CSV table of C-alpha atoms and ligand atoms in Angstrom, one decimal:
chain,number,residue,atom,x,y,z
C,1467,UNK,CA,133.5,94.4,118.6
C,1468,UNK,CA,132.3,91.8,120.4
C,1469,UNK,CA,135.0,92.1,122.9
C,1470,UNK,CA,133.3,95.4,124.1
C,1471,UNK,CA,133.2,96.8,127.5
C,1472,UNK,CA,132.2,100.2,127.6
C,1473,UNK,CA,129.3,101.2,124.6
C,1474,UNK,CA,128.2,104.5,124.7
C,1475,UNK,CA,124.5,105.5,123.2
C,1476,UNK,CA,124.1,108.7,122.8
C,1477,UNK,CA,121.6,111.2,120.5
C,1478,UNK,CA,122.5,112.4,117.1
C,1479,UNK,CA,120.0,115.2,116.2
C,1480,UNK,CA,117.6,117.2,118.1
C,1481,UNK,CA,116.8,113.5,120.7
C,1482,UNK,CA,114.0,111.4,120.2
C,1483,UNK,CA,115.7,109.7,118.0
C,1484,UNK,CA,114.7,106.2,119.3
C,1485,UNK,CA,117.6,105.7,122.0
C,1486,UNK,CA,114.9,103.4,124.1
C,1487,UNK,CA,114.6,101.1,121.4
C,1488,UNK,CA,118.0,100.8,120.5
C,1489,UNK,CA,119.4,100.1,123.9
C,1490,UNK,CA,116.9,97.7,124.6
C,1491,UNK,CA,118.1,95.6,122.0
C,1492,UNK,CA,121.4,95.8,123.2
C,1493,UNK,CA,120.7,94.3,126.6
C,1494,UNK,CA,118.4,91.6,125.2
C,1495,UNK,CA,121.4,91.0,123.1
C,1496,UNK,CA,124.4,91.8,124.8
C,1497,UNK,CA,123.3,91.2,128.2
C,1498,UNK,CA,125.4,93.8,129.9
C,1499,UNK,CA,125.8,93.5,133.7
C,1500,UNK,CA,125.3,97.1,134.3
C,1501,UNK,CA,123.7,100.0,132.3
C,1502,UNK,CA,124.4,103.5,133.8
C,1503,UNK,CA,122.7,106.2,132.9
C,1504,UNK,CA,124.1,109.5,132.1
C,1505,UNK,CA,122.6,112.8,130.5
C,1506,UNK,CA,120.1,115.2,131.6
C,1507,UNK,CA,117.2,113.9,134.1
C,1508,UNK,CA,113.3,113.5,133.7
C,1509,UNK,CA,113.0,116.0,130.5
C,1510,UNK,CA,114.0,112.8,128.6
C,1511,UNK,CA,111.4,110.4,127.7
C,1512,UNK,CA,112.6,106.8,126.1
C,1513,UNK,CA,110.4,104.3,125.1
C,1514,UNK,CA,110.7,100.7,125.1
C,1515,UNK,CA,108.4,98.4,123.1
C,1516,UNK,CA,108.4,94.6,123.8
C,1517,UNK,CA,105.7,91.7,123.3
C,1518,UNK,CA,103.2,94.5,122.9
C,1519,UNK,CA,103.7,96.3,126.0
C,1520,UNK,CA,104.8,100.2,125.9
C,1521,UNK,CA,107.3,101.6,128.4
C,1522,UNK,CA,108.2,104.9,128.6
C,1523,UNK,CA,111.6,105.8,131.0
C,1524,UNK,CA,112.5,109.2,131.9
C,1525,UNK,CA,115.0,108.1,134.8
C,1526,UNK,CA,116.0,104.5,134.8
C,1527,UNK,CA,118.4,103.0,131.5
C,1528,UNK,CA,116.4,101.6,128.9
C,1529,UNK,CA,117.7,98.0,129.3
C,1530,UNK,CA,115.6,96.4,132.1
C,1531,UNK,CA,114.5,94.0,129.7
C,1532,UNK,CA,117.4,92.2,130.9
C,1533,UNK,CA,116.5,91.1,134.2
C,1534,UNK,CA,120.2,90.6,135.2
C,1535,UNK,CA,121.2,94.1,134.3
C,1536,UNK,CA,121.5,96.4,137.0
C,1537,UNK,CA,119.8,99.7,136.5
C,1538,UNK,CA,122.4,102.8,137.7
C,1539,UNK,CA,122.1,106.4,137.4
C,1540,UNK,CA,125.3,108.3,137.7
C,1541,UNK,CA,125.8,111.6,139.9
C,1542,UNK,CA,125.6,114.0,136.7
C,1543,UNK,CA,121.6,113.4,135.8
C,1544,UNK,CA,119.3,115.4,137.8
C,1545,UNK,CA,116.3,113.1,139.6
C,1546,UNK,CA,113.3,113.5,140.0
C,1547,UNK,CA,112.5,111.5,143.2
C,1548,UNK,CA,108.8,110.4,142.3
C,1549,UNK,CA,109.4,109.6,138.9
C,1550,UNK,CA,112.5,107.4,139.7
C,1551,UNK,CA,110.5,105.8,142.5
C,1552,UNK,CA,107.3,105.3,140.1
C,1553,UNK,CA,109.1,103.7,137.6
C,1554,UNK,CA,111.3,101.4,139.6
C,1555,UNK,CA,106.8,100.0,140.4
C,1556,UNK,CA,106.3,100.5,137.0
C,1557,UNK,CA,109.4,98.0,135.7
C,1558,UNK,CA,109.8,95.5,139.3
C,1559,UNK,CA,113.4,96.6,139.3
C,1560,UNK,CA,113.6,98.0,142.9
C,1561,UNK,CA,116.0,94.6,143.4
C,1562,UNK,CA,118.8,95.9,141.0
C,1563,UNK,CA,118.3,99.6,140.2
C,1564,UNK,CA,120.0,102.5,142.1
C,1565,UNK,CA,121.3,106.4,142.0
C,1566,UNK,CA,124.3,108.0,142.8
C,1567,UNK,CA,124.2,109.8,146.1
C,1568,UNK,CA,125.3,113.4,144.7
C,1569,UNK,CA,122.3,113.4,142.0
C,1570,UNK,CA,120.8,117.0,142.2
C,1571,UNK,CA,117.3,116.7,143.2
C,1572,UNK,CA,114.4,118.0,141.3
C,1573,UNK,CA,111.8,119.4,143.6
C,1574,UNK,CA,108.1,120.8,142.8
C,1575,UNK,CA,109.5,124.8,142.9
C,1576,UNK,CA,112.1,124.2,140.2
C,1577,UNK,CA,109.1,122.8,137.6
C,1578,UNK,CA,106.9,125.6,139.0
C,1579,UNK,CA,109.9,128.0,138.1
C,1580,UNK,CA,110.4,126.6,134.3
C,1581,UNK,CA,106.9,126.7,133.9
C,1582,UNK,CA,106.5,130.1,135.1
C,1583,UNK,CA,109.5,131.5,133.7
C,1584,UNK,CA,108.6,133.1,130.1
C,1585,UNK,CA,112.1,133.0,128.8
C,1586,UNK,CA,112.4,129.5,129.5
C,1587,UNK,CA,108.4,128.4,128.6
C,1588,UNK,CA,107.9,130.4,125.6
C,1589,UNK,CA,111.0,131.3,124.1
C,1590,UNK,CA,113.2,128.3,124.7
C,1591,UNK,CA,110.0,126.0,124.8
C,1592,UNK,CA,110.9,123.5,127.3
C,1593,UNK,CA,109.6,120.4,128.6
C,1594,UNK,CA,108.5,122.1,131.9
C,1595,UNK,CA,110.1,119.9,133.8
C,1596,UNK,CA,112.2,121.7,136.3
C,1597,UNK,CA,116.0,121.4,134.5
C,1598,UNK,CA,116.9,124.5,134.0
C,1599,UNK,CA,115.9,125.4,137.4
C,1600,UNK,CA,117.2,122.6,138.9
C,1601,UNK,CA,120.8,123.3,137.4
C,1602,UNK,CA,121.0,126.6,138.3
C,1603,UNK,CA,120.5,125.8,141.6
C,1604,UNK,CA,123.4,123.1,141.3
C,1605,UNK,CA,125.5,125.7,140.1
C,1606,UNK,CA,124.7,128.2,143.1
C,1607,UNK,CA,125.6,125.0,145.0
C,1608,UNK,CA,122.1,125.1,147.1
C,1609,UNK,CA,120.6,122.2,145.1
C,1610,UNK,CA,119.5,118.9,147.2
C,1611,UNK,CA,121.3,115.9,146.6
C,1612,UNK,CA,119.8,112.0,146.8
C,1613,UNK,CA,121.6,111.4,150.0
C,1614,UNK,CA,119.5,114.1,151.2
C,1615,UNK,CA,116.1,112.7,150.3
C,1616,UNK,CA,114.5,110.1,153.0
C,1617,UNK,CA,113.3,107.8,150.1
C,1618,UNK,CA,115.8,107.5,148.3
C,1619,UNK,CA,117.9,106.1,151.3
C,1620,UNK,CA,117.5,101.9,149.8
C,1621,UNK,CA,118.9,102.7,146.3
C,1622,UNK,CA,121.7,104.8,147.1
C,1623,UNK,CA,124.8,103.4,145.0
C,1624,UNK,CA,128.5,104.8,144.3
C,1625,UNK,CA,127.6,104.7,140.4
C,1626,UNK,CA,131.4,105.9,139.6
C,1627,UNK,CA,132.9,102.6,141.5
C,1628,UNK,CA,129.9,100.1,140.6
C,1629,UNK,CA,130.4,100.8,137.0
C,1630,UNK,CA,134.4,100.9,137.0
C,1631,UNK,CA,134.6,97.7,138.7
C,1632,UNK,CA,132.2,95.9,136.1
C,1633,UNK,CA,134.5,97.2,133.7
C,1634,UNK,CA,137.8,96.1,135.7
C,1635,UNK,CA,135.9,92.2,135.7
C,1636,UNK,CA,135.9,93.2,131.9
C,1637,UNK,CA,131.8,92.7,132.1
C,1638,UNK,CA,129.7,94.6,129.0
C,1639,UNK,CA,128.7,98.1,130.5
C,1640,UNK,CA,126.2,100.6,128.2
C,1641,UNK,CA,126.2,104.2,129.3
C,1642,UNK,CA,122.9,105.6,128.1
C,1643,UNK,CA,123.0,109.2,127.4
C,1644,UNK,CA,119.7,111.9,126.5
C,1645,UNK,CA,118.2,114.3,124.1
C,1646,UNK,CA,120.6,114.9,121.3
C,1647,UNK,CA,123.4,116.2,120.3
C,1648,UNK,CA,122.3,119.4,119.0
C,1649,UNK,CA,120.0,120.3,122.3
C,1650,UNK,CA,123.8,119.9,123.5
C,1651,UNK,CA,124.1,123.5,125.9
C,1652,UNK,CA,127.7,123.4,124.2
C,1653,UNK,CA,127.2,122.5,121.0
C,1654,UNK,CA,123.9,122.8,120.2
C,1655,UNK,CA,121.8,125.7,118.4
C,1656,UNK,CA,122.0,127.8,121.5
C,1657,UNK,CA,120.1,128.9,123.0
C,1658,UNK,CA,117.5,126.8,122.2
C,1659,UNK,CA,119.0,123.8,124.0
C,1660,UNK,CA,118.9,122.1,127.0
C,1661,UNK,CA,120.8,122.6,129.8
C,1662,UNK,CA,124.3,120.9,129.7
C,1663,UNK,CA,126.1,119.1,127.3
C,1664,UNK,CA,124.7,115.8,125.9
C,1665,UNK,CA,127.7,114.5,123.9
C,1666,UNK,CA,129.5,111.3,124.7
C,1667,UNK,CA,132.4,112.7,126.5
C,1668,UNK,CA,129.7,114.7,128.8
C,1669,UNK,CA,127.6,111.7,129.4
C,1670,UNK,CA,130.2,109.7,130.2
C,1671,UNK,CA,131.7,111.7,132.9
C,1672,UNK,CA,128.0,111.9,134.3
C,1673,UNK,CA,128.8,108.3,135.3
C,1674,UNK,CA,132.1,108.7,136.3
C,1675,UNK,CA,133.8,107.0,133.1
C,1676,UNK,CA,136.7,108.7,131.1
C,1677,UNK,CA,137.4,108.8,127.5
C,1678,UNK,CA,140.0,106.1,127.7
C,1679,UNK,CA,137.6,103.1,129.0
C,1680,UNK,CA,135.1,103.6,126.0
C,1681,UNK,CA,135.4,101.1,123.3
C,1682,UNK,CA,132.0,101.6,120.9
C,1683,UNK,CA,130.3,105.0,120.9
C,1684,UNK,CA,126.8,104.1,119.2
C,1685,UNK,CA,125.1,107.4,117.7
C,1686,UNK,CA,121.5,107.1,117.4
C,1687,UNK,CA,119.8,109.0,114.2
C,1688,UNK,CA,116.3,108.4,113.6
C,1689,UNK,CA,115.9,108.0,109.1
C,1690,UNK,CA,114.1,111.8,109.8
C,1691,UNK,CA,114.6,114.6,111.9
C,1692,UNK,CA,112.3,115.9,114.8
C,1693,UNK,CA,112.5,118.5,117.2
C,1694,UNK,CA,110.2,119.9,119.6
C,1695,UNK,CA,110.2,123.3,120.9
C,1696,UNK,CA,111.7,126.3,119.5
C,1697,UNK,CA,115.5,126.4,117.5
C,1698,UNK,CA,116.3,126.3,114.1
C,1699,UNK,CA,115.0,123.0,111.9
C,1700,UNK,CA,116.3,123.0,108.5
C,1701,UNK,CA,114.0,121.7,105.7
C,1702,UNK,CA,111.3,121.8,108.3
C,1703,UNK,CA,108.1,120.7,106.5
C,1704,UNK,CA,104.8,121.8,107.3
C,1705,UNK,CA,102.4,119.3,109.7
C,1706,UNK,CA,100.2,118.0,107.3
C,1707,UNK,CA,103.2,117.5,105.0
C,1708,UNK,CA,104.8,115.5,108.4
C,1709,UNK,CA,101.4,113.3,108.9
C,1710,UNK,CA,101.2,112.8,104.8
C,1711,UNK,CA,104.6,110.7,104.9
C,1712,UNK,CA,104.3,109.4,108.2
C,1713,UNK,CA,106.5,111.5,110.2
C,1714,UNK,CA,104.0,112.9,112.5
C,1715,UNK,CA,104.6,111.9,116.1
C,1716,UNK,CA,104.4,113.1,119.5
C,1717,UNK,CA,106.5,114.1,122.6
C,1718,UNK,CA,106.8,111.6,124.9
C,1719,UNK,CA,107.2,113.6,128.0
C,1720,UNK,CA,105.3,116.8,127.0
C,1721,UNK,CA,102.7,114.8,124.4
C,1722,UNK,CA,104.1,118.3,122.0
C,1723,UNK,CA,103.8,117.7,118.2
C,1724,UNK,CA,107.0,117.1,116.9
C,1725,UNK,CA,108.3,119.0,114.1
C,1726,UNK,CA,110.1,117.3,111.1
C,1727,UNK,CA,112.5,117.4,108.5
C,1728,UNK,CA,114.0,115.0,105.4
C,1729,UNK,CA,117.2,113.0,107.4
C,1730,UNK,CA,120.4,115.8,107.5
C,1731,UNK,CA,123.5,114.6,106.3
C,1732,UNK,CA,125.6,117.5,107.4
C,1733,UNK,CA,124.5,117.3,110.8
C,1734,UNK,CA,124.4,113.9,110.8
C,1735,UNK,CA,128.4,114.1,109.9
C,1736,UNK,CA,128.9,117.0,112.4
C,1737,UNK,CA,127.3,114.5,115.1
C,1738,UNK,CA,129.5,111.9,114.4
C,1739,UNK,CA,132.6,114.1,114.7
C,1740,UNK,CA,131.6,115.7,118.1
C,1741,UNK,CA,130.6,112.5,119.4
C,1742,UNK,CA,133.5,110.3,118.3
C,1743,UNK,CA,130.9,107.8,117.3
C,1744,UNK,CA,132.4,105.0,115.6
C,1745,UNK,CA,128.9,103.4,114.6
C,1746,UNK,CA,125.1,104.9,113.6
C,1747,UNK,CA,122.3,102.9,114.8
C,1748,UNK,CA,119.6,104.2,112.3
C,1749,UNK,CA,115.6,104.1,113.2
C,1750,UNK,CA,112.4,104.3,111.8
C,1751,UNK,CA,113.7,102.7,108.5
C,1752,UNK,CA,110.6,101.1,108.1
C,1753,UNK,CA,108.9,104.3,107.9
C,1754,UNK,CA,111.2,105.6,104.8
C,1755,UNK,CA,110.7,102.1,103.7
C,1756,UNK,CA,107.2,100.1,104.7
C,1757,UNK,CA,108.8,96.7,102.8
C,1758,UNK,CA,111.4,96.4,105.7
C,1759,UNK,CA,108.5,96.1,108.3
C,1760,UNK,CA,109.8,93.8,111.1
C,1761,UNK,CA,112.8,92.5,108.9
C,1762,UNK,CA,115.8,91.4,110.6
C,1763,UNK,CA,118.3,90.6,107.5
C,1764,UNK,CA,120.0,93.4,105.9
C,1765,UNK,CA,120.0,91.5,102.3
C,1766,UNK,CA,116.2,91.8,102.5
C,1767,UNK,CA,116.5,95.6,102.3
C,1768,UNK,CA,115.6,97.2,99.4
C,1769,UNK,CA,118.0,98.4,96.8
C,1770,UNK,CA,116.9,102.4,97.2
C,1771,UNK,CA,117.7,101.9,101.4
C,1772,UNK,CA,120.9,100.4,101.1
C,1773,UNK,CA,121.9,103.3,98.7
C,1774,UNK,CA,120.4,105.7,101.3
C,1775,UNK,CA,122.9,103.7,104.3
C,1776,UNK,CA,126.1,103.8,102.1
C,1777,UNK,CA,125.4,107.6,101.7
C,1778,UNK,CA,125.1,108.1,105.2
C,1779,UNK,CA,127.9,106.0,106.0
C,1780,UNK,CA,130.2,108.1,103.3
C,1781,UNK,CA,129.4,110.7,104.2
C,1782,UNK,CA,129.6,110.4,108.1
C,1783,UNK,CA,133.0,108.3,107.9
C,1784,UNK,CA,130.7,105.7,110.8
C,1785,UNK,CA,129.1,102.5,109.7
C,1786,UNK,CA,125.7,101.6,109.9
C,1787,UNK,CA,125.1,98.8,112.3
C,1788,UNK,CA,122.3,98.9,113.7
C,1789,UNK,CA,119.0,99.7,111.9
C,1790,UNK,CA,114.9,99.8,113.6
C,1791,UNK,CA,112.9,98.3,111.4
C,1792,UNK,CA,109.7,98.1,113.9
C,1793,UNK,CA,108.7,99.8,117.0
C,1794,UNK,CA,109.6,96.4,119.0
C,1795,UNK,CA,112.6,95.6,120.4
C,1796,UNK,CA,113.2,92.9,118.6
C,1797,UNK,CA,112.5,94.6,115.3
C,1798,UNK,CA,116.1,95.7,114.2
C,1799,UNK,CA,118.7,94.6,111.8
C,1800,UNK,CA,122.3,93.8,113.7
C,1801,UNK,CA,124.9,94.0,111.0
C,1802,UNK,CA,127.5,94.7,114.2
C,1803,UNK,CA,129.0,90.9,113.8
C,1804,UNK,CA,129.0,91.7,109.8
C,1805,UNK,CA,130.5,94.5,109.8
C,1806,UNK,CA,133.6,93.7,112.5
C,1807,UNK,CA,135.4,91.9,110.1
C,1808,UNK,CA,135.8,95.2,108.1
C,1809,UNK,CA,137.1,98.0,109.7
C,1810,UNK,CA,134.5,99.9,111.9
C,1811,UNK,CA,135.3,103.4,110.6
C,1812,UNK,CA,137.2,106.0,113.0
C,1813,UNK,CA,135.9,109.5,111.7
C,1814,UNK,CA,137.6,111.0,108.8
Z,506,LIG,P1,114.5,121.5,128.9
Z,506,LIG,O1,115.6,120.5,128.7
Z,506,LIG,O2,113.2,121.0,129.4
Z,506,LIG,O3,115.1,122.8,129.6
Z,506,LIG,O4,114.1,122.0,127.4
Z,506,LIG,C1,115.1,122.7,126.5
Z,506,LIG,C2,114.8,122.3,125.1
Z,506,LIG,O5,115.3,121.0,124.9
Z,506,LIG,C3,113.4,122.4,124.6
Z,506,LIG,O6,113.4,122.7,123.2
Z,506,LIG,C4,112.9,120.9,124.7
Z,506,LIG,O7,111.9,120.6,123.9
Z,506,LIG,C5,114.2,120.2,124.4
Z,506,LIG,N1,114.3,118.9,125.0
Z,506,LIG,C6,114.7,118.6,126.2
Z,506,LIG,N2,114.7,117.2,126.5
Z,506,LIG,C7,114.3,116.7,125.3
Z,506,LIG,C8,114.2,115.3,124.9
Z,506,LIG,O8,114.4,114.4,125.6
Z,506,LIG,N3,113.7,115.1,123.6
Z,506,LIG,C9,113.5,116.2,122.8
Z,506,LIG,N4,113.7,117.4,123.1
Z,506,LIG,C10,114.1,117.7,124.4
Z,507,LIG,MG1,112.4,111.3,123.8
């Protein structure tokens, strides 16, 4: 694994399952040359914690920690022009940070449209953010695209060819994907999903990458389940249940509270298998587990967590390699080096 040129991140429950966190890592510890991301657009909210500063990314990859990491976003994500261009301020990155020319613009009518729309705002619950809107009009074939939009002239990049040539000079690439896996609009609990598909295969042709360059497909569960908005959320508990074991939190995009739920092992498996994922990055641990605060050595786990891995990683056929121990960055536990020796499980 440490020969990897293509990892793939992507969601495994209902998103906001700490992606931000996870990928940051990676580029402070791989140092990938490019980071490309894929998925939905600016409903997506991923949050970066480092040195005690916050940083929350709803367009640009999660890895600008790395400050020789180029930024991309592939033609499949839907922009929002001032967003991008706020957080390219926000991070310094206008240097190394670009979009793919055929991105579908997000303009002020589509968020007016999903706000306004009742099916969409109070049945489906979404983040009022204009992408449902936005890809309709993609599919009618009357959306914008970035090549269109005046200010978004300097950062205009073929994202396909920038990121197949890093992985032709065998360089470490990490496709970041959004949301989760079951706000997928394929195979998700439609209809209360998002708008197109979230898995790995989708996200990686939102950069342009097919199935056949991907080495490591990372899934990202968080040690509970959230959702926000409406669909189905089994073993939901009630909010002051949520708040009583520390599993209250709120949107990052829509500042919603977050519903919860006890970690699910059957969708945790099904994730797996529609994702291909041959590893699980696991987060929050330290909320299941407040002795693991900030620990970095798996032996320093307790006995009852380590049980609690091995029955996610029987039961999912993936290994546990990665495991958030902190809000920080560098809070995590990296058994990927470990855990190369033995086979890296295919799914069963
Ligand atoms: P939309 O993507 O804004 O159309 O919202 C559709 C559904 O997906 C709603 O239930 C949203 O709450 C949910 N959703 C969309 N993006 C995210 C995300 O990044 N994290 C969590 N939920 C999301
Ligand atoms: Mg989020």
């Amino acid at each position: 694994m440490e020969d990897l040129p293509a990892t793939v991140i992507v969601g495994g429950f209902y998103g906001d399952e700490g992606k931000g966190k996870i990928i940051a890592h990676l580029a402070l510890h791989d140092h990938p040359t490019v980071a490309a991301r894929g998925g939905v657009g600016p409903n997506a909210g991923h949050t970066v914690e480092y040195n005690g500063k916050t940083f929350k990314l709803r367009m640009l990859p999660s890895t600008f920690l790395y400050e020789r990491c180029r930024l991309l976003i592939g033609p499949g994500v839907l922009v929002n022009p001032k967003v991008f261009l706020e957080e390219l301020k926000m991070t310094g990155t206008e240097s190394r940070a670009g979009l793919d020319p055929q991105c579908s613009i997000i303009e002020e009518g589509h968020i007016q449209r999903d706000k306004a729309d009742p099916h969409l705002s109070q049945i489906i619950k979404t983040t009022g953010t204009g992408i449902g809107p936005a890809t309709e009009d993609r599919v009618k074939r009357i959306a914008k695209t970035a090549h269109q939009i005046d200010e978004l002239k300097p950062y205009l990049v073929d994202v396909p060819l920038a990121v197949n040539q890093a992985l032709d000079r065998e360089e470490n690439v990490i496709i970041e994907g959004t949301q989760g896996t079951f706000i997928s609009l394929v195979h998700g609990t439609y209809p209360f999903v998002t708008s197109k598909d979230v898995t790995a295969s989708a996200t990686c042709a939102d950069v342009g990458v097919g199935p056949r360059r991907v080495n490591d497909v990372i899934i990202v569960f968080k040690s509970f389940v959230t959702r926000v908005g409406a669909g189905p959320l089994d073993g939901e508990i009630s909010e002051e249940e949520a708040s009583k074991r520390g599993w209250s939190e709120l949107a990052t995009v829509t500042g919603r509270q977050r519903r919860a739920a006890p970690f699910d092992f059957a969708l945790a498996s099904r994730g797996v298998m529609l994702n291909s994922a041959n590893q699980i990055a696991l987060t929050k641990f330290d909320v299941l587990y407040p002795e693991v605060k900030g620990v970095r050595n798996f032996e320093e786990i307790p006995s009852k967590g380590k049980e609690f891995i091995e029955e996610i990683e029987h039961k999912t056929g993936a290994m546990v390699t990665l495991i958030g121990t902190g809000a920080d960055s560098m809070a995590i536990i990296d058994r990927r080096r470990e855990v190369s020796k033995t086979k890296v499980g295919a799914t069963t």
